[in-house]
Amino acid sequence: VSLGATQDIPAAAAGLTLSNSELAGYASLDAFTLRGYQSIDLVGNASMGSPQLAKLTLDTPLLRGTENPSTPTTPPQATIMARELTLTNSTANSAAASGGTGTLAMRADRLLLDAGDKAIAGFAEVSMNAAQRVSVQRAGALRVGGALTVETPSLVAAGGSRQTIAA
């Protein structure tokens, strides 16, 4: 799955490709789920969601920032927004977290780290801003290759949850 500044990705590339303008068409849904069995790539200046998107679920072992092929020296700058944002990995795949040069900003009222091993790669800085709370449930991990900042007034762990967060 490739999202964002995808206009220069070869047409023969495997998988789902959605440009920023196509993603804008999904910005006010009640629920939107994307599953990437290997990764979800945020290409160039990627913008996904909005404060009007009720629930966004990203189900993948790897959320990866990549440069736009037409401007390979420009670091990726990605923004993901929703009222409720869930990061999960329902696949049996796992991935390594490696650093990068870009920035990823995730903004939500509620951020949920759900089951499975999840990695964020390709970004030097990752910020998670949850206006109400960050919740963790079930077993899993979130590994970030760059610096990680989490801002929230509340961190909630569901009963029986075992989540590791590492940067």
Short mmCIF file of C-alpha atoms in Angstrom, two decimals:
data_model
loop_
_atom_site.label_atom_id
_atom_site.label_comp_id
_atom_site.label_asym_id
_atom_site.label_seq_id
_atom_site.Cartn_x
_atom_site.Cartn_y
_atom_site.Cartn_z
CA VAL A 1 0.00 0.00 0.00
CA SER A 2 1.45 3.38 -1.04
CA LEU A 3 -0.14 6.66 0.08
CA GLY A 4 0.58 10.33 -0.52
CA ALA A 5 2.68 11.85 -3.32
CA THR A 6 2.25 8.74 -5.45
CA GLN A 7 2.07 10.35 -8.90
CA ASP A 8 5.64 9.27 -9.76
CA ILE A 9 5.33 5.67 -8.60
CA PRO A 10 5.47 3.34 -11.62
CA ALA A 11 2.05 2.11 -12.73
CA ALA A 12 3.36 -1.44 -12.59
CA ALA A 13 4.00 -1.16 -8.84
CA ALA A 14 2.21 -3.89 -6.94
CA GLY A 15 -0.49 -3.04 -4.44
CA LEU A 16 -2.93 -0.28 -3.71
CA THR A 17 -1.77 3.27 -4.50
CA LEU A 18 -3.73 6.31 -3.28
CA SER A 19 -2.68 9.91 -3.92
CA ASN A 20 -3.24 12.74 -1.45
CA SER A 21 -6.24 13.93 -3.48
CA GLU A 22 -7.73 10.41 -3.47
CA LEU A 23 -7.13 10.14 0.28
CA ALA A 24 -8.97 13.44 0.78
CA GLY A 25 -12.10 11.72 -0.55
CA TYR A 26 -12.03 9.40 2.49
CA ALA A 27 -11.37 12.15 5.04
CA SER A 28 -14.89 12.35 6.51
CA LEU A 29 -15.98 8.71 6.66
CA ASP A 30 -17.31 7.01 9.77
CA ALA A 31 -14.61 4.33 9.50
CA PHE A 32 -11.68 3.68 7.18
CA THR A 33 -9.35 0.67 7.45
CA LEU A 34 -6.20 0.07 5.43
CA ARG A 35 -4.35 -3.23 5.62
CA GLY A 36 -0.84 -3.64 4.28
CA TYR A 37 0.42 -7.21 4.61
CA GLN A 38 4.04 -6.08 4.25
CA SER A 39 3.85 -2.31 4.77
CA ILE A 40 1.93 0.91 4.36
CA ASP A 41 4.26 3.41 2.68
CA LEU A 42 3.80 7.15 3.21
CA VAL A 43 5.35 8.70 0.10
CA GLY A 44 6.79 12.24 0.08
CA ASN A 45 4.43 14.79 1.62
CA ALA A 46 1.60 12.44 2.60
CA SER A 47 -1.59 13.61 4.27
CA MET A 48 -4.16 11.11 5.44
CA GLY A 49 -7.43 11.69 7.25
CA SER A 50 -8.86 14.77 8.92
CA PRO A 51 -10.42 15.78 12.24
CA GLN A 52 -13.77 14.75 10.67
CA LEU A 53 -12.67 11.13 10.04
CA ALA A 54 -14.34 9.24 12.87
CA LYS A 55 -12.17 6.10 12.94
CA LEU A 56 -9.00 5.24 11.05
CA THR A 57 -7.35 1.83 11.42
CA LEU A 58 -3.91 1.11 9.98
CA ASP A 59 -3.32 -2.66 10.04
CA THR A 60 0.26 -3.43 9.05
CA PRO A 61 3.57 -4.63 10.43
CA LEU A 62 5.37 -1.56 9.01
CA LEU A 63 4.42 2.09 8.59
CA ARG A 64 7.23 3.43 6.41
CA GLY A 65 8.14 6.91 5.17
CA THR A 66 9.70 7.04 1.71
CA GLU A 67 10.91 9.88 -0.48
CA ASN A 68 8.90 10.99 -3.49
CA PRO A 69 10.68 9.49 -6.54
CA SER A 70 10.64 12.89 -8.31
CA THR A 71 12.29 14.66 -5.33
CA PRO A 72 14.51 11.99 -3.76
CA THR A 73 16.53 14.45 -1.66
CA THR A 74 13.43 15.83 0.10
CA PRO A 75 12.64 13.92 3.32
CA PRO A 76 9.12 12.49 3.72
CA GLN A 77 6.71 14.64 5.74
CA ALA A 78 3.57 12.72 6.69
CA THR A 79 0.47 13.61 8.70
CA ILE A 80 -2.20 11.17 9.86
CA MET A 81 -5.37 12.50 11.51
CA ALA A 82 -8.63 11.03 12.84
CA ARG A 83 -10.83 11.29 15.90
CA GLU A 84 -9.86 7.69 16.71
CA LEU A 85 -6.65 6.23 15.28
CA THR A 86 -5.79 2.54 15.72
CA LEU A 87 -2.42 0.97 14.93
CA THR A 88 -2.58 -2.81 14.75
CA ASN A 89 -0.96 -5.76 12.98
CA SER A 90 -3.23 -8.72 12.33
CA THR A 91 -0.69 -10.39 10.05
CA ALA A 92 1.97 -12.86 11.15
CA ASN A 93 4.61 -10.59 9.56
CA SER A 94 6.99 -8.38 11.47
CA ALA A 95 9.39 -5.65 10.40
CA ALA A 96 12.38 -3.77 11.73
CA ALA A 97 12.17 -0.13 12.76
CA SER A 98 14.86 1.96 11.08
CA GLY A 99 15.44 5.69 11.22
CA GLY A 100 15.21 8.12 8.38
CA THR A 101 15.18 11.82 7.60
CA GLY A 102 11.53 12.81 7.61
CA THR A 103 8.82 13.52 10.16
CA LEU A 104 5.54 11.76 10.94
CA ALA A 105 2.81 13.50 12.92
CA MET A 106 -0.16 11.47 14.17
CA ARG A 107 -3.04 13.46 15.66
CA ALA A 108 -6.20 12.03 17.18
CA ASP A 109 -8.57 12.42 20.09
CA ARG A 110 -7.97 8.76 20.94
CA LEU A 111 -5.00 6.67 19.85
CA LEU A 112 -5.15 2.89 20.28
CA LEU A 113 -2.14 0.60 20.07
CA ASP A 114 -3.70 -2.79 19.42
CA ALA A 115 -2.38 -6.33 18.92
CA GLY A 116 0.68 -7.35 16.96
CA ASP A 117 4.21 -6.16 16.39
CA LYS A 118 4.26 -2.79 14.66
CA ALA A 119 7.23 -0.79 13.38
CA ILE A 120 7.62 2.77 12.11
CA ALA A 121 10.57 3.38 9.79
CA GLY A 122 11.92 6.09 7.50
CA PHE A 123 11.34 8.98 9.87
CA ALA A 124 13.82 10.82 12.10
CA GLU A 125 10.97 12.15 14.26
CA VAL A 126 7.58 10.64 15.07
CA SER A 127 5.03 12.52 17.16
CA MET A 128 1.80 11.07 18.52
CA ASN A 129 -0.65 13.60 19.89
CA ALA A 130 -3.82 12.22 21.49
CA ALA A 131 -6.06 14.95 22.87
CA GLN A 132 -8.01 12.55 25.14
CA ARG A 133 -5.97 9.38 25.66
CA VAL A 134 -3.57 6.76 24.37
CA SER A 135 -4.81 3.23 25.03
CA VAL A 136 -3.03 -0.10 24.71
CA GLN A 137 -4.70 -3.48 24.53
CA ARG A 138 -3.78 -7.10 23.91
CA ALA A 139 -0.19 -8.20 23.24
CA GLY A 140 2.13 -6.39 20.88
CA ALA A 141 4.84 -3.83 20.41
CA LEU A 142 5.46 -0.52 18.71
CA ARG A 143 9.05 0.10 17.62
CA VAL A 144 10.07 3.44 16.16
CA GLY A 145 13.37 3.89 14.31
CA GLY A 146 13.68 7.60 15.09
CA ALA A 147 12.83 9.83 18.03
CA LEU A 148 9.34 9.36 19.45
CA THR A 149 7.25 11.99 21.25
CA VAL A 150 3.90 11.02 22.79
CA GLU A 151 1.63 13.80 24.09
CA THR A 152 -1.58 12.87 25.88
CA PRO A 153 -3.31 13.65 29.16
CA SER A 154 -4.03 9.96 29.80
CA LEU A 155 -2.39 6.58 29.13
CA VAL A 156 -4.73 3.61 29.63
CA ALA A 157 -3.80 -0.09 29.58
CA ALA A 158 -6.66 -2.55 29.13
CA GLY A 159 -6.72 -5.56 31.44
CA GLY A 160 -4.32 -8.26 30.29
CA SER A 161 -2.55 -6.02 27.81
CA ARG A 162 1.17 -6.45 27.15
CA GLN A 163 2.48 -3.72 24.88
CA THR A 164 6.06 -2.53 24.49
CA ILE A 165 6.83 0.92 23.10
CA ALA A 166 10.45 1.51 22.06
CA ALA A 167 12.30 4.16 20.07
#
